[in-house]
Short mmCIF file of C-alpha atoms in Angstrom, two decimals:
data_model
loop_
_atom_site.label_atom_id
_atom_site.label_comp_id
_atom_site.label_asym_id
_atom_site.label_seq_id
_atom_site.Cartn_x
_atom_site.Cartn_y
_atom_site.Cartn_z
CA MET A 171 17.90 -115.22 187.86
CA THR A 172 15.77 -118.02 186.42
CA SER A 173 17.15 -121.52 187.01
CA ILE A 174 18.78 -123.45 184.16
CA ARG A 175 16.04 -126.07 184.39
CA SER A 176 13.31 -123.42 183.96
CA ARG A 177 15.13 -121.72 181.09
CA LEU A 178 15.64 -125.03 179.29
CA ALA A 179 12.04 -126.09 179.89
CA ILE A 180 10.64 -122.78 178.64
CA GLY A 181 12.92 -122.69 175.60
CA LEU A 182 12.27 -126.28 174.55
CA THR A 183 8.53 -125.91 175.19
CA LEU A 184 8.40 -122.88 172.89
CA VAL A 185 10.34 -124.73 170.20
CA LEU A 186 8.03 -127.75 170.46
CA ALA A 187 4.96 -125.52 170.35
CA LEU A 188 6.22 -123.69 167.25
CA LEU A 189 7.07 -126.96 165.52
CA LEU A 190 3.68 -128.52 166.27
CA VAL A 191 1.76 -125.39 165.25
CA GLY A 192 3.81 -125.16 162.05
CA GLN A 193 3.22 -128.84 161.32
CA TRP A 194 -0.52 -128.41 161.99
CA LEU A 195 -0.78 -125.45 159.63
CA TRP A 196 1.31 -127.09 156.91
CA LEU A 197 -0.55 -130.39 157.01
CA THR A 198 -3.96 -128.72 157.15
CA LEU A 199 -3.21 -126.48 154.19
CA THR A 200 -1.65 -129.34 152.26
CA ILE A 201 -4.66 -131.63 152.68
CA ASP A 202 -7.02 -128.74 151.96
CA ARG A 203 -5.22 -127.97 148.72
CA LEU A 204 -5.02 -131.64 147.78
CA ILE A 205 -8.79 -132.13 148.16
CA GLU A 206 -9.46 -128.85 146.39
CA LYS A 207 -7.20 -129.90 143.53
CA GLN A 208 -9.07 -133.19 143.17
CA VAL A 209 -12.43 -131.39 143.09
CA ILE A 210 -11.14 -128.87 140.52
CA SER A 211 -9.81 -131.69 138.37
CA ARG A 212 -13.18 -133.43 138.46
CA LEU A 213 -15.00 -130.19 137.65
CA GLN A 214 -12.61 -129.60 134.76
CA GLU A 215 -13.51 -133.05 133.41
CA GLU A 216 -17.22 -132.21 133.77
CA THR A 217 -16.63 -128.98 131.85
CA GLU A 218 -14.98 -130.87 129.00
CA SER A 219 -17.78 -133.48 129.04
CA LEU A 220 -20.36 -130.69 128.71
CA LEU A 221 -18.41 -129.17 125.86
CA ALA A 222 -18.27 -132.54 124.10
CA ASN A 223 -22.03 -133.02 124.37
CA LEU A 224 -22.84 -129.51 123.14
CA THR A 225 -23.86 -128.97 119.53
CA VAL A 226 -24.76 -125.86 117.60
CA ALA A 227 -27.86 -126.14 115.45
CA THR A 228 -28.14 -124.59 112.01
CA ASP A 229 -30.10 -121.75 113.49
CA GLY A 230 -27.30 -121.02 115.96
CA GLN A 231 -29.10 -122.47 119.01
CA LEU A 232 -27.16 -124.57 121.53
CA MET A 233 -28.22 -128.19 121.89
CA LEU A 234 -27.13 -130.33 124.87
CA ASP A 235 -27.74 -134.06 125.18
CA SER A 236 -28.47 -134.22 128.92
CA GLN A 237 -28.97 -138.00 128.84
CA ARG A 238 -25.28 -138.49 128.33
CA LEU A 239 -24.47 -136.40 131.39
CA SER A 240 -24.45 -137.33 135.07
CA SER A 241 -27.86 -137.91 136.61
CA ASN A 242 -26.92 -135.46 139.37
CA TYR A 243 -27.58 -132.61 136.98
CA ARG A 244 -31.22 -133.72 136.73
CA ARG A 245 -31.86 -134.11 140.49
CA THR A 246 -32.93 -130.90 142.25
CA PHE A 247 -30.30 -129.38 144.56
CA SER A 248 -28.10 -132.43 144.12
CA GLY A 249 -24.95 -130.45 144.70
CA LEU A 250 -23.67 -130.63 141.11
CA TYR A 251 -24.64 -127.78 138.81
CA TYR A 252 -23.74 -126.24 135.47
CA THR A 253 -24.54 -123.24 133.27
CA VAL A 254 -23.67 -122.74 129.62
CA GLU A 255 -23.77 -119.20 128.29
CA SER A 256 -23.38 -117.86 124.80
CA GLU A 257 -23.96 -114.42 123.36
CA ASN A 258 -27.72 -114.86 123.14
CA GLN A 259 -28.51 -118.09 125.01
CA GLN A 260 -28.07 -119.64 128.45
CA LEU A 261 -28.53 -123.28 129.53
CA PHE A 262 -28.98 -124.42 133.18
CA SER A 263 -28.87 -127.79 134.82
CA ARG A 264 -32.17 -129.07 136.24
CA SER A 265 -30.51 -129.37 139.64
CA LEU A 266 -30.32 -125.56 139.95
CA TRP A 267 -34.12 -125.32 139.86
CA ASP A 268 -34.79 -121.55 139.90
CA SER A 269 -31.30 -120.54 141.05
CA ASN A 270 -28.31 -119.43 139.04
CA LEU A 271 -24.52 -119.54 139.23
CA ASP A 272 -22.25 -116.51 139.34
CA THR A 273 -20.09 -116.36 136.24
CA ASP A 274 -17.41 -113.93 135.13
CA ASP A 275 -15.95 -113.18 131.74
CA VAL A 276 -13.03 -115.52 131.11
CA ALA A 277 -10.71 -115.34 128.12
CA VAL A 278 -10.73 -118.21 125.63
CA GLY A 279 -8.51 -121.00 126.82
CA GLN A 280 -8.44 -119.65 130.40
CA ARG A 281 -9.96 -121.12 133.53
CA ARG A 282 -11.21 -119.42 136.67
CA VAL A 283 -11.72 -121.15 140.01
CA HIS A 284 -13.88 -119.41 142.59
CA TYR A 285 -16.08 -120.04 145.62
CA GLN A 286 -19.70 -118.97 145.82
CA THR A 287 -22.95 -119.69 147.63
CA GLY A 288 -25.41 -121.84 145.75
CA PRO A 289 -28.98 -122.99 146.23
CA GLN A 290 -30.09 -123.46 149.85
CA ASP A 291 -26.90 -121.66 150.92
CA GLN A 292 -24.72 -124.54 149.81
CA PRO A 293 -20.96 -123.71 149.73
CA LEU A 294 -19.88 -124.26 146.13
CA LEU A 295 -16.54 -124.56 144.39
CA ALA A 296 -16.96 -123.48 140.75
CA VAL A 297 -14.79 -123.68 137.66
CA SER A 298 -15.52 -121.35 134.72
CA ALA A 299 -13.92 -121.70 131.28
CA THR A 300 -14.52 -120.12 127.85
CA TYR A 301 -14.35 -122.15 124.67
CA GLN A 302 -14.92 -121.50 120.97
CA LYS A 303 -17.05 -124.06 119.16
CA GLN A 304 -18.19 -123.63 115.57
CA ASP A 305 -17.31 -119.95 115.68
CA LYS A 306 -19.41 -119.51 118.81
CA LEU A 307 -18.00 -118.40 122.20
CA LEU A 308 -19.27 -120.53 125.04
CA THR A 309 -18.71 -119.97 128.79
CA ILE A 310 -19.25 -123.11 130.82
CA THR A 311 -19.44 -122.99 134.63
CA VAL A 312 -19.59 -126.18 136.66
CA ALA A 313 -19.99 -126.06 140.46
CA GLU A 314 -20.04 -128.69 143.19
CA ASP A 315 -21.26 -128.59 146.78
CA ILE A 316 -18.15 -128.81 149.00
CA ALA A 317 -19.94 -129.05 152.36
CA TRP A 318 -18.60 -132.59 152.68
CA MET A 319 -15.06 -131.30 152.08
CA LEU A 320 -15.41 -128.60 154.73
CA GLU A 321 -16.87 -131.10 157.18
CA ASP A 322 -14.03 -133.57 156.53
CA LYS A 323 -11.58 -130.71 156.95
CA ARG A 324 -13.07 -129.74 160.33
CA HIS A 325 -13.09 -133.36 161.46
CA PHE A 326 -9.47 -133.80 160.40
CA GLN A 327 -8.45 -130.58 162.18
CA PHE A 328 -10.21 -131.70 165.37
CA VAL A 329 -8.60 -135.16 165.36
CA PHE A 330 -5.21 -133.83 164.38
CA THR A 331 -5.40 -131.09 167.03
CA LEU A 332 -6.32 -133.66 169.68
CA LEU A 333 -3.47 -135.94 168.64
CA SER A 334 -1.06 -133.00 168.49
CA ALA A 335 -2.07 -131.83 171.98
CA THR A 336 -1.64 -135.36 173.34
CA GLY A 337 1.73 -135.65 171.63
CA PHE A 338 2.71 -132.22 172.96
CA VAL A 339 1.94 -133.25 176.54
CA LEU A 340 3.84 -136.53 176.14
CA LEU A 341 6.80 -134.67 174.63
CA LEU A 342 6.75 -132.21 177.55
CA LEU A 343 6.85 -135.10 180.03
CA PHE A 344 9.65 -136.75 178.08
CA GLN A 345 11.49 -133.44 177.88
CA ALA A 346 11.13 -132.89 181.64
CA GLY A 347 12.64 -136.33 182.25
CA LEU A 348 15.52 -135.61 179.89
CA ILE A 349 16.22 -132.24 181.55
CA ARG A 350 16.10 -133.81 185.01
CA GLN A 351 18.47 -136.55 183.88
CA ALA A 352 20.82 -134.06 182.21
CA LEU A 353 20.92 -131.77 185.27
CA GLN A 354 21.30 -134.59 187.77
CA PRO A 355 25.09 -134.04 188.05
CA LEU A 356 24.43 -130.39 188.97
CA SER A 357 21.96 -131.46 191.65
CA LYS A 358 24.52 -133.94 192.96
CA ALA A 359 27.18 -131.20 193.05
CA ARG A 360 24.78 -128.88 194.91
CA ARG A 361 24.07 -131.55 197.54
CA GLN A 362 27.78 -132.18 197.96
CA LEU A 363 28.40 -128.46 198.40
CA GLU A 364 25.80 -128.43 201.18
CA LYS A 365 27.53 -131.39 202.84
CA LEU A 366 30.86 -129.65 202.40
CA GLY A 367 29.45 -126.55 204.10
CA GLN A 368 28.25 -128.70 207.01
CA GLY A 369 31.59 -130.44 207.34
CA GLU A 370 30.31 -133.90 206.39
CA ILE A 371 32.78 -134.31 203.50
CA GLU A 372 36.15 -132.79 202.66
CA ARG A 373 36.09 -132.95 198.85
CA ILE A 374 33.54 -132.81 196.04
CA ASP A 375 33.26 -135.82 193.77
CA GLU A 376 34.82 -134.79 190.44
CA ASN A 377 33.17 -137.60 188.49
CA ALA A 378 30.85 -135.41 186.43
CA PRO A 379 30.18 -134.43 182.78
CA ASP A 380 32.83 -132.47 180.94
CA GLU A 381 30.81 -129.24 181.19
CA ILE A 382 30.95 -129.02 184.99
CA ARG A 383 34.01 -131.13 185.84
CA PRO A 384 36.40 -128.13 185.52
CA LEU A 385 34.27 -126.19 188.01
CA LEU A 386 34.36 -129.03 190.56
CA VAL A 387 38.11 -129.50 190.07
CA GLU A 388 38.67 -125.78 190.64
CA LEU A 389 36.53 -125.81 193.80
CA ASN A 390 38.51 -128.71 195.21
CA ARG A 391 41.74 -126.93 194.31
CA LEU A 392 40.60 -123.78 196.09
CA MET A 393 39.57 -125.78 199.15
CA GLN A 394 42.95 -127.48 199.26
CA SER A 395 44.66 -124.13 198.80
CA MET A 396 42.70 -122.71 201.74
CA VAL A 397 43.70 -125.65 203.91
CA VAL A 398 47.35 -125.18 203.02
CA LYS A 399 47.26 -121.42 203.58
CA THR A 400 45.47 -121.83 206.90
CA ARG A 401 48.04 -124.39 208.03
CA ARG A 402 50.90 -122.09 207.02
CA SER A 403 49.29 -119.12 208.79
CA ARG A 404 48.81 -121.18 211.92
CA GLN A 405 52.44 -122.33 211.83
CA ALA A 406 53.65 -118.77 211.25
CA LEU A 407 51.50 -117.53 214.13
CA GLY A 408 52.84 -120.28 216.35
CA ASN A 409 56.43 -119.39 215.48
CA LEU A 410 55.75 -115.73 216.17
CA ALA A 411 54.05 -116.53 219.47
CA HIS A 412 56.96 -118.73 220.53
CA ARG A 413 59.44 -115.91 219.87
CA LEU A 414 57.26 -113.39 221.70
CA LYS A 415 56.97 -115.69 224.70
CA THR A 416 60.74 -116.06 224.71
CA GLN A 417 61.14 -112.28 224.72
CA LEU A 418 58.58 -111.94 227.51
CA THR A 419 60.50 -114.49 229.56
CA LEU A 420 63.69 -112.48 229.03
CA ILE A 421 61.91 -109.32 230.16
CA ASN A 422 60.79 -111.03 233.36
CA GLN A 423 64.30 -112.35 233.95
CA ILE A 424 65.77 -108.88 233.44
CA ALA A 425 63.24 -107.46 235.89
CA GLU A 426 64.16 -110.11 238.46
CA SER A 427 67.91 -109.70 238.03
CA ALA A 428 67.98 -105.90 238.06
CA PRO A 429 68.46 -104.81 241.71
CA SER A 430 67.48 -101.26 240.88
CA VAL A 431 63.97 -102.19 239.79
CA GLU A 432 61.45 -101.42 242.48
CA ALA A 433 59.05 -104.09 243.67
CA ALA A 434 55.99 -102.16 242.45
CA LEU A 435 57.49 -101.70 239.00
CA ARG A 436 58.48 -105.34 238.89
CA ALA A 437 54.90 -106.32 239.76
CA ASP A 438 53.57 -104.10 236.96
CA ILE A 439 55.99 -105.71 234.51
CA TYR A 440 54.85 -109.17 235.59
CA GLN A 441 51.20 -108.16 235.27
CA GLN A 442 51.62 -106.71 231.76
CA THR A 443 53.69 -109.60 230.49
CA GLY A 444 51.11 -111.98 231.96
CA GLU A 445 48.31 -110.24 230.07
CA VAL A 446 50.35 -110.34 226.87
CA ARG A 447 50.84 -114.07 227.40
CA GLN A 448 47.07 -114.52 227.81
CA ILE A 449 46.45 -112.67 224.56
CA ILE A 450 49.04 -114.80 222.77
CA ASP A 451 47.56 -118.02 224.17
CA ARG A 452 44.08 -116.98 223.08
CA GLU A 453 45.16 -116.18 219.52
CA LEU A 454 47.09 -119.45 219.32
CA LYS A 455 43.99 -121.29 220.46
CA ARG A 456 41.89 -119.57 217.79
CA ALA A 457 44.50 -120.36 215.15
CA ARG A 458 44.45 -124.03 216.13
CA ILE A 459 40.67 -124.07 215.96
CA ALA A 460 40.66 -122.40 212.54
CA GLY A 461 43.14 -124.92 211.25
CA VAL A 462 41.15 -128.00 212.16
CA THR A 463 38.33 -127.69 209.66
CA LEU A 464 37.23 -125.15 207.14
CA PRO A 465 33.47 -125.70 207.06
CA GLY A 466 31.88 -126.12 210.48
CA LYS A 467 29.74 -129.04 211.46
CA GLY A 468 26.33 -128.55 213.00
CA VAL A 469 26.55 -127.68 216.72
CA ASP A 470 24.34 -129.33 219.33
CA LEU A 471 23.15 -126.07 220.88
CA ALA A 472 21.17 -127.66 223.70
CA GLU A 473 24.16 -129.68 224.91
CA LEU A 474 26.56 -126.74 224.58
CA VAL A 475 24.32 -124.31 226.50
CA SER A 476 23.56 -126.87 229.22
CA GLN A 477 27.25 -127.56 229.88
CA LEU A 478 28.10 -123.85 229.83
CA ILE A 479 25.34 -122.90 232.29
CA GLU A 480 26.31 -125.76 234.61
CA THR A 481 29.89 -124.46 234.64
CA LEU A 482 28.83 -120.87 235.31
CA GLN A 483 26.54 -121.91 238.18
CA ARG A 484 29.49 -123.63 239.83
CA ILE A 485 31.71 -120.58 239.32
CA TYR A 486 29.10 -118.16 240.71
CA ARG A 487 27.57 -120.49 243.31
CA ASP A 488 27.67 -117.71 245.91
CA LYS A 489 24.99 -115.81 243.94
CA ALA A 490 22.54 -118.74 243.65
CA LEU A 491 22.07 -117.85 240.01
CA ASN A 492 18.77 -118.36 238.22
CA ILE A 493 19.78 -118.76 234.57
CA ASN A 494 16.75 -119.21 232.37
CA TRP A 495 17.38 -120.23 228.76
CA GLN A 496 15.11 -120.93 225.80
CA LEU A 497 16.00 -122.62 222.52
CA ALA A 498 13.54 -122.30 219.62
CA GLU A 499 12.77 -125.27 217.36
CA LYS A 500 14.80 -125.93 214.21
CA VAL A 501 17.64 -123.68 215.30
CA ARG A 502 20.95 -124.71 213.75
CA PHE A 503 24.48 -123.31 213.83
CA ASP A 504 26.88 -124.65 211.21
CA GLY A 505 29.87 -122.60 212.30
CA ASP A 506 32.73 -123.51 214.60
CA ARG A 507 31.70 -124.91 217.98
CA GLU A 508 34.60 -123.25 219.80
CA ASP A 509 33.66 -119.86 218.36
CA LEU A 510 30.10 -120.19 219.64
CA LEU A 511 31.30 -121.52 222.99
CA GLU A 512 33.68 -118.58 223.42
CA LEU A 513 31.02 -116.07 222.33
CA LEU A 514 28.31 -117.41 224.62
CA GLY A 515 30.81 -117.97 227.42
CA ASN A 516 31.90 -114.33 227.40
CA LEU A 517 28.34 -112.99 227.17
CA LEU A 518 26.96 -115.23 229.93
CA ASP A 519 30.03 -114.75 232.12
CA ASN A 520 29.65 -110.99 231.81
CA ALA A 521 25.92 -111.26 232.66
CA CYS A 522 26.60 -113.52 235.66
CA LYS A 523 29.29 -111.17 236.91
CA TRP A 524 27.02 -108.11 236.90
CA CYS A 525 23.61 -109.61 237.68
CA HIS A 526 21.97 -109.74 241.08
CA GLN A 527 20.53 -113.17 240.58
CA ALA A 528 18.71 -113.58 237.24
CA VAL A 529 20.12 -114.13 233.74
CA ALA A 530 18.15 -115.01 230.62
CA LEU A 531 19.32 -116.48 227.30
CA ASN A 532 17.09 -116.77 224.24
CA ILE A 533 18.27 -118.50 221.04
CA SER A 534 16.17 -118.33 217.87
CA MET A 535 16.33 -117.85 214.09
CA VAL A 536 15.53 -114.42 212.63
CA ASP A 537 15.60 -114.04 208.82
CA ASP A 538 17.70 -117.22 208.49
CA ARG A 539 20.26 -115.84 210.96
CA LEU A 540 21.06 -117.13 214.44
CA CYS A 541 19.83 -114.67 217.07
CA LEU A 542 21.25 -114.72 220.62
CA VAL A 543 19.76 -112.45 223.31
CA VAL A 544 21.41 -112.31 226.77
CA GLU A 545 20.01 -110.08 229.52
CA ASP A 546 20.47 -109.75 233.27
CA ASP A 547 18.91 -107.99 236.27
CA GLY A 548 22.06 -106.07 237.13
CA PRO A 549 22.58 -102.30 237.25
CA GLY A 550 23.04 -102.05 233.46
CA CYS A 551 25.00 -99.28 231.76
CA ASP A 552 24.36 -95.67 230.97
CA ASP A 553 23.25 -95.03 227.42
CA ASP A 554 26.29 -92.88 226.66
CA ILE A 555 28.74 -95.75 227.22
CA LEU A 556 26.80 -98.60 225.57
CA SER A 557 28.61 -98.04 222.26
CA SER A 558 32.02 -98.33 224.00
CA LEU A 559 31.43 -101.71 225.64
CA SER A 560 32.97 -103.71 222.79
CA GLN A 561 36.16 -101.64 222.64
CA ARG A 562 39.25 -103.65 223.54
CA GLY A 563 40.32 -102.95 227.14
CA PHE A 564 37.31 -100.80 228.01
CA ARG A 565 35.86 -101.45 231.48
CA ALA A 566 32.63 -99.83 232.62
CA ASP A 567 33.52 -100.42 236.30
CA GLU A 568 37.18 -100.63 237.32
CA SER A 569 36.21 -102.08 240.68
CA LYS A 570 35.26 -105.38 239.12
CA PRO A 571 38.05 -107.80 238.16
CA GLY A 572 38.66 -108.39 234.48
CA SER A 573 40.76 -107.41 231.47
CA GLY A 574 38.09 -105.67 229.41
CA LEU A 575 38.65 -108.13 226.54
CA GLY A 576 35.52 -110.29 226.83
CA LEU A 577 33.14 -108.18 224.78
CA ALA A 578 35.95 -107.24 222.40
CA ILE A 579 36.46 -110.94 221.73
CA VAL A 580 32.71 -111.28 221.16
CA GLN A 581 32.89 -108.41 218.66
CA ASP A 582 35.73 -110.15 216.78
CA ILE A 583 33.78 -113.41 216.54
CA VAL A 584 30.61 -111.64 215.42
CA GLU A 585 32.49 -109.79 212.68
CA SER A 586 34.05 -113.05 211.46
CA TYR A 587 30.51 -114.38 210.84
CA SER A 588 29.32 -111.17 209.15
CA GLY A 589 26.97 -110.60 212.06
CA SER A 590 25.88 -107.70 214.27
CA LEU A 591 26.27 -106.91 217.98
CA SER A 592 24.07 -104.42 219.84
CA PHE A 593 23.62 -103.31 223.46
CA GLN A 594 20.52 -101.88 225.11
CA ARG A 595 18.77 -101.79 228.45
CA SER A 596 16.71 -104.85 229.32
CA GLU A 597 12.98 -104.09 229.24
CA GLN A 598 12.32 -107.05 231.53
CA TRP A 599 14.75 -106.29 234.37
CA GLY A 600 16.46 -103.01 233.57
CA GLY A 601 19.93 -104.55 233.32
CA LEU A 602 22.09 -104.95 230.22
CA GLN A 603 20.72 -106.72 227.17
CA VAL A 604 23.08 -107.95 224.47
CA THR A 605 21.69 -109.01 221.06
CA VAL A 606 23.82 -110.93 218.56
CA HIS A 607 22.92 -111.95 215.00
CA LEU A 608 25.18 -114.46 213.23
CA GLN A 609 25.17 -115.51 209.60
CA THR A 610 25.24 -119.32 209.71
#
């Protein structure tokens, strides 16, 4: 979906463009009509002046006193022309030379305005009118060269277009500033949401315009509600765990006090209750971790991996482990540190347990997701059991110590981050390779 800023910018730009184009057209047509009206008015006055200086002789011939007219009529191709037509006579201005004007029949008392091409291809604006003088119908046509008007019109359009374009650009810049200023609270809210996701702040500042304040208030309310619900869940889980531990203690006491219980059965009871206690302790630990913060802060991956590998090398010092690890640049994990520690701890511990000597860890970003690849040089697993490795309690080799919960815990953590977990044979060493993708 297009951003609000882009939609506002496009919409306002179109409105400004339409307004400026409309203004340009209106002003151009208005000035054009105003100049045309002035020319027509002047030509109408010339027509009436010609009519006033026309006389009809006793023999019916038209007589025109040209000395009382404008000198432009006597100068060749001056740009001002006239013709006077009667039923059997036609008078021309000297300025027409050998040319003529186009005239149409016009009713008495009517006027016709039209454009035509005159001598030397001059653009002319002509006014024709028919009068009756001394029982004689006269059609007078007066025309003027309007090249100057067209040139002024083009010059005005050029200047006005240039000014309009400059104004349009300035308005766009001003509009961009206004939009940026108006959307600044949204940008501030977005930055605060990013900080909230990274655990740098606990609440969003609600000091914002009325349009977005309800959204920020509701987000803060939801965050507070999540904190309260998480705290209640943790307390309920703690209460449940306490009661279960009490019942497990009673079971052990019953097993100890019952003389009829065999030693082997008593040992099995102790073993199973011990495993149940471990599961309860683990879930309580995860509940405490979940209750500390909602958004996770950025994890120092280099420090975490270094400490974890140092611990594993001490635990498996009899193997003289060679743990090689690589961390790509700009890799970041914004989830819970304890989750990542438990996930990597189980994967690396499993690799160290089964390897001969070499373990490799590669951490990178793939499609904006954290990618963890752990492989070892151990015997690996058959292809038909790879899909069962993450099942709770499943153990590929019963001769090795363990509860079968490590990879199941990894699966739980991966699912909580909407990630993926896959197993395959290592192409480098032939052992087991585990690939994890986490949505950070």
